[in-house]
Amino acid sequence: MISISDNNMKKICNEKYDVFIFGTLAQRSDTNRKTLYSLLKNLQVKNVFFDVNLRKNFYSKEIIENSLTFADILKMNDEEIPIIADLLGYSKCNDEFIYELIKNYKLKGIITTLGKKGSAAFLVALVKGKSIEECLNYGSKLAEFVVSKNGALPIYDNEIKQTLI
């Protein structure tokens, strides 16, 4: 469980951040959820990135909706999209569903992934001030590299490092 003293919470919230990333797994207990929501209400952050990460019974409609109210950018994979659509009462997970999410939760954007780790490169590019198109290209290049290798965390060769600088 995450528990942050009032003093530490003040220190954290007095700093400025480029991005804050959270997901549903960080909300598995009431204490974690309350601490996370308190942080999100008080942080000075440019972009709040909600990586859905649906696992087992560690999510609910309430958790998804509350998380979306804090998010600037939503990241879902292709398997999570229909689950989120169903949870939020949408009969179809089409473009209309995506536009409604953006409008209803005032999101800057939604990222959907087919491969792993693409969103990490997207965020690095975003923090570096790259355009959305460049961010998407970075994410795609890294995802393509990762899924072509064995294991979840391949060692980056010089070529991929240069591509992502």
CSV table of N, CA and C in Angstrom, one decimal:
chain,number,residue,atom,x,y,z
A,1,MET,N,0.8,-1.2,0.0
A,1,MET,CA,0.0,0.0,0.0
A,1,MET,C,0.9,1.2,0.0
A,2,ILE,N,0.4,2.3,-0.7
A,2,ILE,CA,1.1,3.5,-0.7
A,2,ILE,C,0.5,4.4,0.4
A,3,SER,N,1.4,5.0,1.2
A,3,SER,CA,1.0,5.9,2.2
A,3,SER,C,2.1,7.0,2.2
A,4,ILE,N,1.7,8.2,2.0
A,4,ILE,CA,2.6,9.3,2.0
A,4,ILE,C,2.3,10.3,3.1
A,5,SER,N,3.3,10.7,3.9
A,5,SER,CA,3.0,11.6,5.0
A,5,SER,C,2.6,12.9,4.5
A,6,ASP,N,2.0,13.8,5.3
A,6,ASP,CA,1.5,15.1,4.8
A,6,ASP,C,2.8,15.9,4.4
A,7,ASN,N,3.8,15.8,5.1
A,7,ASN,CA,5.1,16.6,4.8
A,7,ASN,C,5.6,16.1,3.5
A,8,ASN,N,5.7,14.8,3.2
A,8,ASN,CA,6.2,14.3,2.0
A,8,ASN,C,5.3,14.7,0.8
A,9,MET,N,3.9,14.7,1.1
A,9,MET,CA,3.0,15.0,0.1
A,9,MET,C,3.2,16.5,-0.4
A,10,LYS,N,3.4,17.4,0.6
A,10,LYS,CA,3.7,18.8,0.3
A,10,LYS,C,4.9,18.9,-0.5
A,11,LYS,N,6.0,18.2,-0.2
A,11,LYS,CA,7.3,18.3,-0.9
A,11,LYS,C,7.0,17.8,-2.4
A,12,ILE,N,6.3,16.7,-2.6
A,12,ILE,CA,6.1,16.2,-3.9
A,12,ILE,C,5.2,17.2,-4.7
A,13,CYS,N,4.2,17.8,-4.1
A,13,CYS,CA,3.3,18.7,-4.8
A,13,CYS,C,3.9,20.1,-5.0
A,14,ASN,N,5.0,20.4,-4.4
A,14,ASN,CA,5.6,21.7,-4.6
A,14,ASN,C,6.6,21.7,-5.8
A,15,GLU,N,6.9,20.5,-6.3
A,15,GLU,CA,7.7,20.3,-7.5
A,15,GLU,C,6.9,20.4,-8.7
A,16,LYS,N,7.5,20.7,-9.9
A,16,LYS,CA,6.9,20.7,-11.2
A,16,LYS,C,7.3,19.5,-12.0
A,17,TYR,N,6.4,18.9,-12.7
A,17,TYR,CA,6.7,17.7,-13.5
A,17,TYR,C,6.2,17.9,-14.9
A,18,ASP,N,6.9,17.2,-15.8
A,18,ASP,CA,6.5,17.2,-17.2
A,18,ASP,C,5.3,16.2,-17.4
A,19,VAL,N,5.4,15.0,-16.8
A,19,VAL,CA,4.4,14.0,-17.0
A,19,VAL,C,4.3,13.1,-15.7
A,20,PHE,N,3.1,12.7,-15.4
A,20,PHE,CA,2.8,11.8,-14.3
A,20,PHE,C,2.0,10.6,-15.0
A,21,ILE,N,2.5,9.4,-14.7
A,21,ILE,CA,1.9,8.2,-15.3
A,21,ILE,C,1.3,7.4,-14.2
A,22,PHE,N,0.1,6.9,-14.4
A,22,PHE,CA,-0.6,6.0,-13.5
A,22,PHE,C,-1.5,5.1,-14.2
A,23,GLY,N,-1.9,4.0,-13.6
A,23,GLY,CA,-2.8,3.0,-14.2
A,23,GLY,C,-3.7,2.5,-13.2
A,24,THR,N,-4.5,1.5,-13.6
A,24,THR,CA,-5.4,0.8,-12.7
A,24,THR,C,-4.7,0.0,-11.6
A,25,LEU,N,-3.6,-0.6,-11.9
A,25,LEU,CA,-2.9,-1.4,-11.0
A,25,LEU,C,-2.5,-0.7,-9.7
A,26,ALA,N,-2.2,0.6,-9.9
A,26,ALA,CA,-1.8,1.4,-8.7
A,26,ALA,C,-3.0,1.7,-7.8
A,27,GLN,N,-4.2,1.2,-8.2
A,27,GLN,CA,-5.4,1.6,-7.4
A,27,GLN,C,-6.0,0.3,-6.8
A,28,ARG,N,-5.2,-0.7,-6.5
A,28,ARG,CA,-5.8,-2.0,-6.0
A,28,ARG,C,-6.3,-1.9,-4.6
A,29,SER,N,-6.0,-0.9,-3.9
A,29,SER,CA,-6.5,-0.8,-2.5
A,29,SER,C,-7.1,0.6,-2.3
A,30,ASP,N,-7.9,0.8,-1.3
A,30,ASP,CA,-8.5,2.1,-1.0
A,30,ASP,C,-7.4,3.1,-0.7
A,31,THR,N,-6.5,2.7,0.1
A,31,THR,CA,-5.4,3.6,0.5
A,31,THR,C,-4.6,4.1,-0.7
A,32,ASN,N,-4.3,3.1,-1.6
A,32,ASN,CA,-3.6,3.5,-2.8
A,32,ASN,C,-4.4,4.5,-3.6
A,33,ARG,N,-5.7,4.2,-3.8
A,33,ARG,CA,-6.5,5.1,-4.6
A,33,ARG,C,-6.6,6.5,-4.0
A,34,LYS,N,-6.8,6.5,-2.7
A,34,LYS,CA,-7.0,7.8,-2.0
A,34,LYS,C,-5.7,8.6,-2.1
A,35,THR,N,-4.5,8.0,-1.9
A,35,THR,CA,-3.2,8.6,-2.1
A,35,THR,C,-3.0,9.1,-3.5
A,36,LEU,N,-3.3,8.3,-4.5
A,36,LEU,CA,-3.1,8.6,-5.9
A,36,LEU,C,-4.0,9.8,-6.2
A,37,TYR,N,-5.3,9.8,-5.8
A,37,TYR,CA,-6.2,10.9,-6.2
A,37,TYR,C,-5.8,12.2,-5.5
A,38,SER,N,-5.3,12.1,-4.3
A,38,SER,CA,-4.8,13.3,-3.6
A,38,SER,C,-3.6,13.9,-4.3
A,39,LEU,N,-2.7,13.0,-4.8
A,39,LEU,CA,-1.5,13.5,-5.6
A,39,LEU,C,-2.0,14.1,-6.9
A,40,LEU,N,-2.9,13.5,-7.6
A,40,LEU,CA,-3.4,14.0,-8.8
A,40,LEU,C,-4.1,15.4,-8.7
A,41,LYS,N,-4.8,15.5,-7.6
A,41,LYS,CA,-5.5,16.8,-7.3
A,41,LYS,C,-4.5,18.0,-7.1
A,42,ASN,N,-3.3,17.6,-6.6
A,42,ASN,CA,-2.4,18.7,-6.1
A,42,ASN,C,-1.1,18.8,-6.9
A,43,LEU,N,-0.8,17.9,-7.7
A,43,LEU,CA,0.4,17.9,-8.5
A,43,LEU,C,0.4,19.1,-9.5
A,44,GLN,N,1.6,19.6,-9.7
A,44,GLN,CA,1.9,20.6,-10.8
A,44,GLN,C,2.5,19.8,-11.9
A,45,VAL,N,1.7,19.4,-12.9
A,45,VAL,CA,2.2,18.5,-13.9
A,45,VAL,C,1.6,19.0,-15.3
A,46,LYS,N,2.4,18.9,-16.3
A,46,LYS,CA,1.9,19.3,-17.6
A,46,LYS,C,1.0,18.3,-18.3
A,47,ASN,N,1.4,17.0,-18.1
A,47,ASN,CA,0.6,15.9,-18.7
A,47,ASN,C,0.4,14.8,-17.8
A,48,VAL,N,-0.9,14.4,-17.6
A,48,VAL,CA,-1.2,13.2,-16.8
A,48,VAL,C,-1.6,12.1,-17.8
A,49,PHE,N,-0.8,11.0,-17.7
A,49,PHE,CA,-0.9,9.9,-18.6
A,49,PHE,C,-1.6,8.7,-17.9
A,50,PHE,N,-2.8,8.3,-18.3
A,50,PHE,CA,-3.5,7.2,-17.7
A,50,PHE,C,-3.3,5.9,-18.6
A,51,ASP,N,-2.5,5.0,-18.2
A,51,ASP,CA,-2.3,3.7,-18.9
A,51,ASP,C,-3.2,2.7,-18.2
A,52,VAL,N,-4.2,2.4,-18.9
A,52,VAL,CA,-5.3,1.6,-18.3
A,52,VAL,C,-4.8,0.3,-17.7
A,53,ASN,N,-4.1,-0.6,-18.3
A,53,ASN,CA,-3.6,-1.8,-17.7
A,53,ASN,C,-4.6,-2.6,-17.0
A,54,LEU,N,-5.6,-3.1,-17.7
A,54,LEU,CA,-6.6,-3.9,-17.1
A,54,LEU,C,-6.1,-5.3,-16.8
A,55,ARG,N,-6.1,-5.7,-15.5
A,55,ARG,CA,-5.6,-7.0,-15.1
A,55,ARG,C,-6.6,-7.5,-14.0
A,56,LYS,N,-6.9,-8.8,-14.2
A,56,LYS,CA,-7.8,-9.5,-13.3
A,56,LYS,C,-9.0,-8.7,-12.8
A,57,ASN,N,-9.1,-8.6,-11.5
A,57,ASN,CA,-10.2,-7.9,-10.9
A,57,ASN,C,-9.8,-6.5,-10.3
A,58,PHE,N,-8.7,-6.0,-10.9
A,58,PHE,CA,-8.1,-4.8,-10.3
A,58,PHE,C,-8.7,-3.5,-11.0
A,59,TYR,N,-9.9,-3.5,-11.5
A,59,TYR,CA,-10.5,-2.4,-12.1
A,59,TYR,C,-12.0,-2.4,-12.0
A,60,SER,N,-12.6,-1.3,-12.1
A,60,SER,CA,-14.1,-1.2,-12.1
A,60,SER,C,-14.5,0.0,-12.9
A,61,LYS,N,-15.8,0.1,-13.1
A,61,LYS,CA,-16.3,1.3,-13.8
A,61,LYS,C,-15.9,2.6,-13.1
A,62,GLU,N,-16.1,2.6,-11.8
A,62,GLU,CA,-15.7,3.7,-10.9
A,62,GLU,C,-14.3,4.1,-11.0
A,63,ILE,N,-13.4,3.1,-11.0
A,63,ILE,CA,-11.9,3.4,-11.1
A,63,ILE,C,-11.6,4.0,-12.4
A,64,ILE,N,-12.2,3.4,-13.5
A,64,ILE,CA,-11.9,3.9,-14.8
A,64,ILE,C,-12.4,5.4,-15.0
A,65,GLU,N,-13.6,5.6,-14.5
A,65,GLU,CA,-14.2,7.0,-14.7
A,65,GLU,C,-13.4,8.0,-13.8
A,66,ASN,N,-13.1,7.6,-12.6
A,66,ASN,CA,-12.3,8.6,-11.8
A,66,ASN,C,-11.0,8.9,-12.4
A,67,SER,N,-10.3,7.8,-12.9
A,67,SER,CA,-9.0,8.0,-13.5
A,67,SER,C,-9.1,8.9,-14.7
A,68,LEU,N,-10.1,8.7,-15.5
A,68,LEU,CA,-10.3,9.5,-16.7
A,68,LEU,C,-10.5,11.0,-16.4
A,69,THR,N,-11.1,11.3,-15.2
A,69,THR,CA,-11.3,12.7,-14.9
A,69,THR,C,-9.9,13.4,-14.6
A,70,PHE,N,-8.9,12.7,-14.3
A,70,PHE,CA,-7.6,13.3,-14.0
A,70,PHE,C,-6.7,13.2,-15.2
A,71,ALA,N,-7.0,12.4,-16.2
A,71,ALA,CA,-6.1,12.2,-17.3
A,71,ALA,C,-6.1,13.3,-18.4
A,72,ASP,N,-5.0,13.5,-19.0
A,72,ASP,CA,-4.9,14.3,-20.2
A,72,ASP,C,-4.7,13.4,-21.4
A,73,ILE,N,-4.0,12.3,-21.2
A,73,ILE,CA,-3.8,11.3,-22.3
A,73,ILE,C,-4.2,10.0,-21.8
A,74,LEU,N,-4.9,9.2,-22.6
A,74,LEU,CA,-5.4,7.9,-22.2
A,74,LEU,C,-4.6,6.9,-23.1
A,75,LYS,N,-4.1,5.8,-22.6
A,75,LYS,CA,-3.5,4.8,-23.4
A,75,LYS,C,-4.2,3.5,-23.1
A,76,MET,N,-4.7,2.9,-24.2
A,76,MET,CA,-5.3,1.5,-24.1
A,76,MET,C,-4.7,0.7,-25.2
A,77,ASN,N,-4.7,-0.6,-24.9
A,77,ASN,CA,-4.3,-1.5,-26.0
A,77,ASN,C,-5.6,-2.0,-26.7
A,78,ASP,N,-5.4,-2.7,-27.8
A,78,ASP,CA,-6.6,-3.1,-28.6
A,78,ASP,C,-7.5,-4.1,-27.9
A,79,GLU,N,-7.0,-4.8,-26.9
A,79,GLU,CA,-7.9,-5.7,-26.1
A,79,GLU,C,-8.7,-5.0,-25.0
A,80,GLU,N,-8.1,-3.9,-24.6
A,80,GLU,CA,-8.8,-3.1,-23.5
A,80,GLU,C,-9.9,-2.2,-24.0
A,81,ILE,N,-9.9,-1.8,-25.3
A,81,ILE,CA,-10.8,-0.9,-25.8
A,81,ILE,C,-12.3,-1.4,-25.7
A,82,PRO,N,-12.6,-2.6,-26.1
A,82,PRO,CA,-14.0,-3.1,-26.0
A,82,PRO,C,-14.4,-3.2,-24.5
A,83,ILE,N,-13.5,-3.6,-23.7
A,83,ILE,CA,-13.8,-3.7,-22.2
A,83,ILE,C,-14.2,-2.3,-21.7
A,84,ILE,N,-13.4,-1.3,-22.0
A,84,ILE,CA,-13.7,0.1,-21.5
A,84,ILE,C,-15.0,0.6,-22.1
A,85,ALA,N,-15.2,0.3,-23.4
A,85,ALA,CA,-16.4,0.7,-24.0
A,85,ALA,C,-17.6,0.1,-23.3
A,86,ASP,N,-17.6,-1.2,-23.0
A,86,ASP,CA,-18.7,-1.9,-22.3
A,86,ASP,C,-18.9,-1.3,-20.9
A,87,LEU,N,-17.8,-1.2,-20.2
A,87,LEU,CA,-17.8,-0.6,-18.8
A,87,LEU,C,-18.5,0.7,-18.8
A,88,LEU,N,-18.2,1.6,-19.8
A,88,LEU,CA,-18.7,2.9,-19.8
A,88,LEU,C,-20.1,3.1,-20.5
A,89,GLY,N,-20.6,1.9,-20.9
A,89,GLY,CA,-22.0,1.9,-21.5
A,89,GLY,C,-22.1,2.2,-22.9
A,90,TYR,N,-21.0,2.0,-23.7
A,90,TYR,CA,-21.1,2.2,-25.1
A,90,TYR,C,-21.3,0.9,-25.8
A,91,SER,N,-22.2,0.9,-26.8
A,91,SER,CA,-22.6,-0.4,-27.4
A,91,SER,C,-21.5,-0.8,-28.5
A,92,LYS,N,-20.8,0.2,-29.0
A,92,LYS,CA,-19.7,-0.1,-30.0
A,92,LYS,C,-18.5,0.6,-29.6
A,93,CYS,N,-17.3,0.1,-29.9
A,93,CYS,CA,-16.0,0.7,-29.7
A,93,CYS,C,-15.5,1.2,-31.0
A,94,ASN,N,-16.1,2.2,-31.5
A,94,ASN,CA,-15.7,2.8,-32.8
A,94,ASN,C,-15.2,4.2,-32.7
A,95,ASP,N,-15.0,4.9,-33.8
A,95,ASP,CA,-14.5,6.3,-33.7
A,95,ASP,C,-15.4,7.2,-32.8
A,96,GLU,N,-16.7,7.0,-32.9
A,96,GLU,CA,-17.6,7.8,-32.0
A,96,GLU,C,-17.3,7.6,-30.6
A,97,PHE,N,-17.0,6.4,-30.2
A,97,PHE,CA,-16.7,6.1,-28.8
A,97,PHE,C,-15.4,6.9,-28.4
A,98,ILE,N,-14.4,6.8,-29.3
A,98,ILE,CA,-13.1,7.6,-29.0
A,98,ILE,C,-13.4,9.1,-28.9
A,99,TYR,N,-14.2,9.6,-29.8
A,99,TYR,CA,-14.5,11.1,-29.8
A,99,TYR,C,-15.2,11.4,-28.5
A,100,GLU,N,-16.2,10.6,-28.1
A,100,GLU,CA,-16.9,10.8,-26.9
A,100,GLU,C,-16.0,10.8,-25.6
A,101,LEU,N,-15.1,9.9,-25.6
A,101,LEU,CA,-14.1,9.9,-24.5
A,101,LEU,C,-13.4,11.2,-24.4
A,102,ILE,N,-12.8,11.6,-25.6
A,102,ILE,CA,-12.1,12.8,-25.6
A,102,ILE,C,-12.9,14.0,-25.2
A,103,LYS,N,-14.1,14.1,-25.7
A,103,LYS,CA,-15.0,15.2,-25.3
A,103,LYS,C,-15.4,15.2,-23.9
A,104,ASN,N,-15.9,14.0,-23.4
A,104,ASN,CA,-16.5,13.9,-22.1
A,104,ASN,C,-15.5,14.1,-21.0
A,105,TYR,N,-14.2,13.7,-21.2
A,105,TYR,CA,-13.2,13.7,-20.2
A,105,TYR,C,-12.1,14.8,-20.5
A,106,LYS,N,-12.4,15.6,-21.6
A,106,LYS,CA,-11.5,16.7,-21.9
A,106,LYS,C,-10.0,16.2,-22.1
A,107,LEU,N,-9.9,15.1,-22.8
A,107,LEU,CA,-8.6,14.5,-23.1
A,107,LEU,C,-7.8,15.2,-24.2
A,108,LYS,N,-6.5,15.3,-24.1
A,108,LYS,CA,-5.7,15.9,-25.2
A,108,LYS,C,-5.6,14.8,-26.3
A,109,GLY,N,-5.7,13.6,-25.9
A,109,GLY,CA,-5.6,12.5,-26.9
A,109,GLY,C,-5.7,11.1,-26.3
A,110,ILE,N,-5.8,10.2,-27.2
A,110,ILE,CA,-5.9,8.8,-26.8
A,110,ILE,C,-4.9,8.0,-27.7
A,111,ILE,N,-4.1,7.2,-27.0
A,111,ILE,CA,-3.2,6.3,-27.7
A,111,ILE,C,-3.7,4.9,-27.6
A,112,THR,N,-3.7,4.2,-28.7
A,112,THR,CA,-4.0,2.8,-28.7
A,112,THR,C,-2.8,2.1,-29.2
A,113,THR,N,-2.5,1.0,-28.6
A,113,THR,CA,-1.3,0.2,-28.9
A,113,THR,C,-1.6,-1.2,-29.4
A,114,LEU,N,-0.8,-1.7,-30.2
A,114,LEU,CA,-0.9,-3.1,-30.6
A,114,LEU,C,0.3,-3.9,-30.1
A,115,GLY,N,1.4,-3.2,-30.0
A,115,GLY,CA,2.7,-3.8,-29.5
A,115,GLY,C,3.0,-3.1,-28.1
A,116,LYS,N,4.0,-3.7,-27.5
A,116,LYS,CA,4.4,-3.2,-26.2
A,116,LYS,C,5.5,-2.1,-26.2
A,117,LYS,N,5.5,-1.3,-25.2
A,117,LYS,CA,6.5,-0.2,-25.0
A,117,LYS,C,6.4,1.0,-25.9
A,118,GLY,N,5.6,1.0,-26.9
A,118,GLY,CA,5.5,2.1,-27.8
A,118,GLY,C,5.1,3.4,-27.0
A,119,SER,N,4.3,3.3,-26.0
A,119,SER,CA,3.8,4.5,-25.3
A,119,SER,C,4.9,5.2,-24.5
A,120,ALA,N,5.9,4.4,-24.1
A,120,ALA,CA,7.1,5.0,-23.3
A,120,ALA,C,7.8,5.9,-24.2
A,121,ALA,N,8.1,5.5,-25.5
A,121,ALA,CA,8.8,6.3,-26.4
A,121,ALA,C,8.0,7.5,-26.8
A,122,PHE,N,6.7,7.4,-26.9
A,122,PHE,CA,5.8,8.5,-27.1
A,122,PHE,C,5.9,9.6,-26.1
A,123,LEU,N,6.0,9.2,-24.8
A,123,LEU,CA,6.1,10.1,-23.7
A,123,LEU,C,7.5,10.8,-23.7
A,124,VAL,N,8.5,10.1,-24.0
A,124,VAL,CA,9.8,10.7,-24.1
A,124,VAL,C,9.8,11.8,-25.1
A,125,ALA,N,9.3,11.5,-26.3
A,125,ALA,CA,9.2,12.5,-27.3
A,125,ALA,C,8.3,13.7,-26.9
A,126,LEU,N,7.2,13.4,-26.3
A,126,LEU,CA,6.3,14.5,-25.8
A,126,LEU,C,7.0,15.4,-24.9
A,127,VAL,N,7.7,14.9,-23.9
A,127,VAL,CA,8.4,15.7,-22.9
A,127,VAL,C,9.5,16.5,-23.6
A,128,LYS,N,10.1,16.0,-24.7
A,128,LYS,CA,11.2,16.7,-25.4
A,128,LYS,C,10.6,17.8,-26.3
A,129,GLY,N,9.2,17.9,-26.3
A,129,GLY,CA,8.6,19.0,-27.1
A,129,GLY,C,8.3,18.6,-28.6
A,130,LYS,N,8.4,17.3,-28.9
A,130,LYS,CA,8.1,16.9,-30.3
A,130,LYS,C,6.6,17.0,-30.6
A,131,SER,N,6.3,17.1,-31.9
A,131,SER,CA,4.9,17.1,-32.3
A,131,SER,C,4.3,15.8,-32.1
A,132,ILE,N,2.9,15.8,-32.1
A,132,ILE,CA,2.2,14.5,-31.8
A,132,ILE,C,2.6,13.5,-32.9
A,133,GLU,N,2.7,13.9,-34.1
A,133,GLU,CA,3.1,13.0,-35.2
A,133,GLU,C,4.5,12.4,-34.9
A,134,GLU,N,5.5,13.2,-34.5
A,134,GLU,CA,6.8,12.7,-34.1
A,134,GLU,C,6.7,11.8,-32.9
A,135,CYS,N,5.9,12.1,-32.0
A,135,CYS,CA,5.7,11.2,-30.8
A,135,CYS,C,5.2,9.9,-31.2
A,136,LEU,N,4.2,9.9,-32.1
A,136,LEU,CA,3.6,8.6,-32.6
A,136,LEU,C,4.7,7.8,-33.3
A,137,ASN,N,5.5,8.5,-34.1
A,137,ASN,CA,6.5,7.8,-34.9
A,137,ASN,C,7.6,7.2,-33.9
A,138,TYR,N,8.0,7.9,-32.9
A,138,TYR,CA,8.9,7.4,-31.9
A,138,TYR,C,8.3,6.1,-31.3
A,139,GLY,N,7.0,6.2,-30.8
A,139,GLY,CA,6.4,5.1,-30.2
A,139,GLY,C,6.3,3.9,-31.1
A,140,SER,N,5.9,4.1,-32.3
A,140,SER,CA,5.8,3.0,-33.3
A,140,SER,C,7.2,2.4,-33.6
A,141,LYS,N,8.2,3.2,-33.7
A,141,LYS,CA,9.6,2.6,-34.0
A,141,LYS,C,10.0,1.8,-32.8
A,142,LEU,N,9.8,2.2,-31.6
A,142,LEU,CA,10.3,1.4,-30.4
A,142,LEU,C,9.4,0.2,-30.3
A,143,ALA,N,8.1,0.3,-30.5
A,143,ALA,CA,7.3,-0.9,-30.4
A,143,ALA,C,7.7,-1.9,-31.5
A,144,GLU,N,8.0,-1.5,-32.7
A,144,GLU,CA,8.4,-2.4,-33.7
A,144,GLU,C,9.7,-3.1,-33.3
A,145,PHE,N,10.6,-2.4,-32.7
A,145,PHE,CA,11.9,-2.9,-32.3
A,145,PHE,C,11.6,-4.0,-31.2
A,146,VAL,N,10.8,-3.6,-30.2
A,146,VAL,CA,10.6,-4.5,-29.0
A,146,VAL,C,9.9,-5.8,-29.5
A,147,VAL,N,8.9,-5.7,-30.3
A,147,VAL,CA,8.2,-7.0,-30.7
A,147,VAL,C,9.0,-7.8,-31.6
A,148,SER,N,10.1,-7.3,-32.2
A,148,SER,CA,10.9,-8.1,-33.1
A,148,SER,C,12.0,-8.9,-32.3
A,149,LYS,N,12.1,-8.6,-31.0
A,149,LYS,CA,13.1,-9.2,-30.1
A,149,LYS,C,12.5,-10.2,-29.1
A,150,ASN,N,13.3,-11.1,-28.6
A,150,ASN,CA,12.8,-12.0,-27.6
A,150,ASN,C,12.9,-11.3,-26.2
A,151,GLY,N,11.9,-11.7,-25.4
A,151,GLY,CA,11.9,-11.1,-24.0
A,151,GLY,C,11.1,-9.8,-24.0
A,152,ALA,N,10.7,-9.4,-22.8
A,152,ALA,CA,9.9,-8.2,-22.6
A,152,ALA,C,10.7,-6.9,-22.6
A,153,LEU,N,12.0,-7.0,-22.2
A,153,LEU,CA,12.9,-5.9,-22.2
A,153,LEU,C,14.2,-6.1,-22.9
A,154,PRO,N,14.2,-6.0,-24.3
A,154,PRO,CA,15.4,-6.3,-25.0
A,154,PRO,C,16.4,-5.2,-24.8
A,155,ILE,N,17.7,-5.5,-25.0
A,155,ILE,CA,18.7,-4.5,-24.9
A,155,ILE,C,18.7,-3.7,-26.2
A,156,TYR,N,18.7,-2.4,-26.0
A,156,TYR,CA,18.6,-1.5,-27.1
A,156,TYR,C,20.0,-1.4,-27.8
A,157,ASP,N,20.0,-1.7,-29.1
A,157,ASP,CA,21.2,-1.5,-29.9
A,157,ASP,C,21.4,0.0,-30.2
A,158,ASN,N,22.6,0.3,-30.7
A,158,ASN,CA,22.9,1.7,-31.0
A,158,ASN,C,22.0,2.3,-32.1
A,159,GLU,N,21.5,1.5,-33.0
A,159,GLU,CA,20.6,2.0,-34.1
A,159,GLU,C,19.3,2.5,-33.5
A,160,ILE,N,18.7,1.7,-32.6
A,160,ILE,CA,17.4,2.1,-32.0
A,160,ILE,C,17.7,3.3,-31.1
A,161,LYS,N,18.8,3.3,-30.3
A,161,LYS,CA,19.1,4.4,-29.5
A,161,LYS,C,19.2,5.7,-30.3
A,162,GLN,N,19.9,5.7,-31.4
A,162,GLN,CA,20.0,6.9,-32.3
A,162,GLN,C,18.7,7.3,-32.8
A,163,THR,N,17.9,6.4,-33.2
A,163,THR,CA,16.5,6.7,-33.7
A,163,THR,C,15.7,7.4,-32.7
A,164,LEU,N,15.8,7.1,-31.5
A,164,LEU,CA,15.0,7.7,-30.4
A,164,LEU,C,15.6,8.9,-29.7
A,165,ILE,N,16.7,9.3,-30.2
A,165,ILE,CA,17.3,10.5,-29.5
A,165,ILE,C,16.6,11.8,-30.0
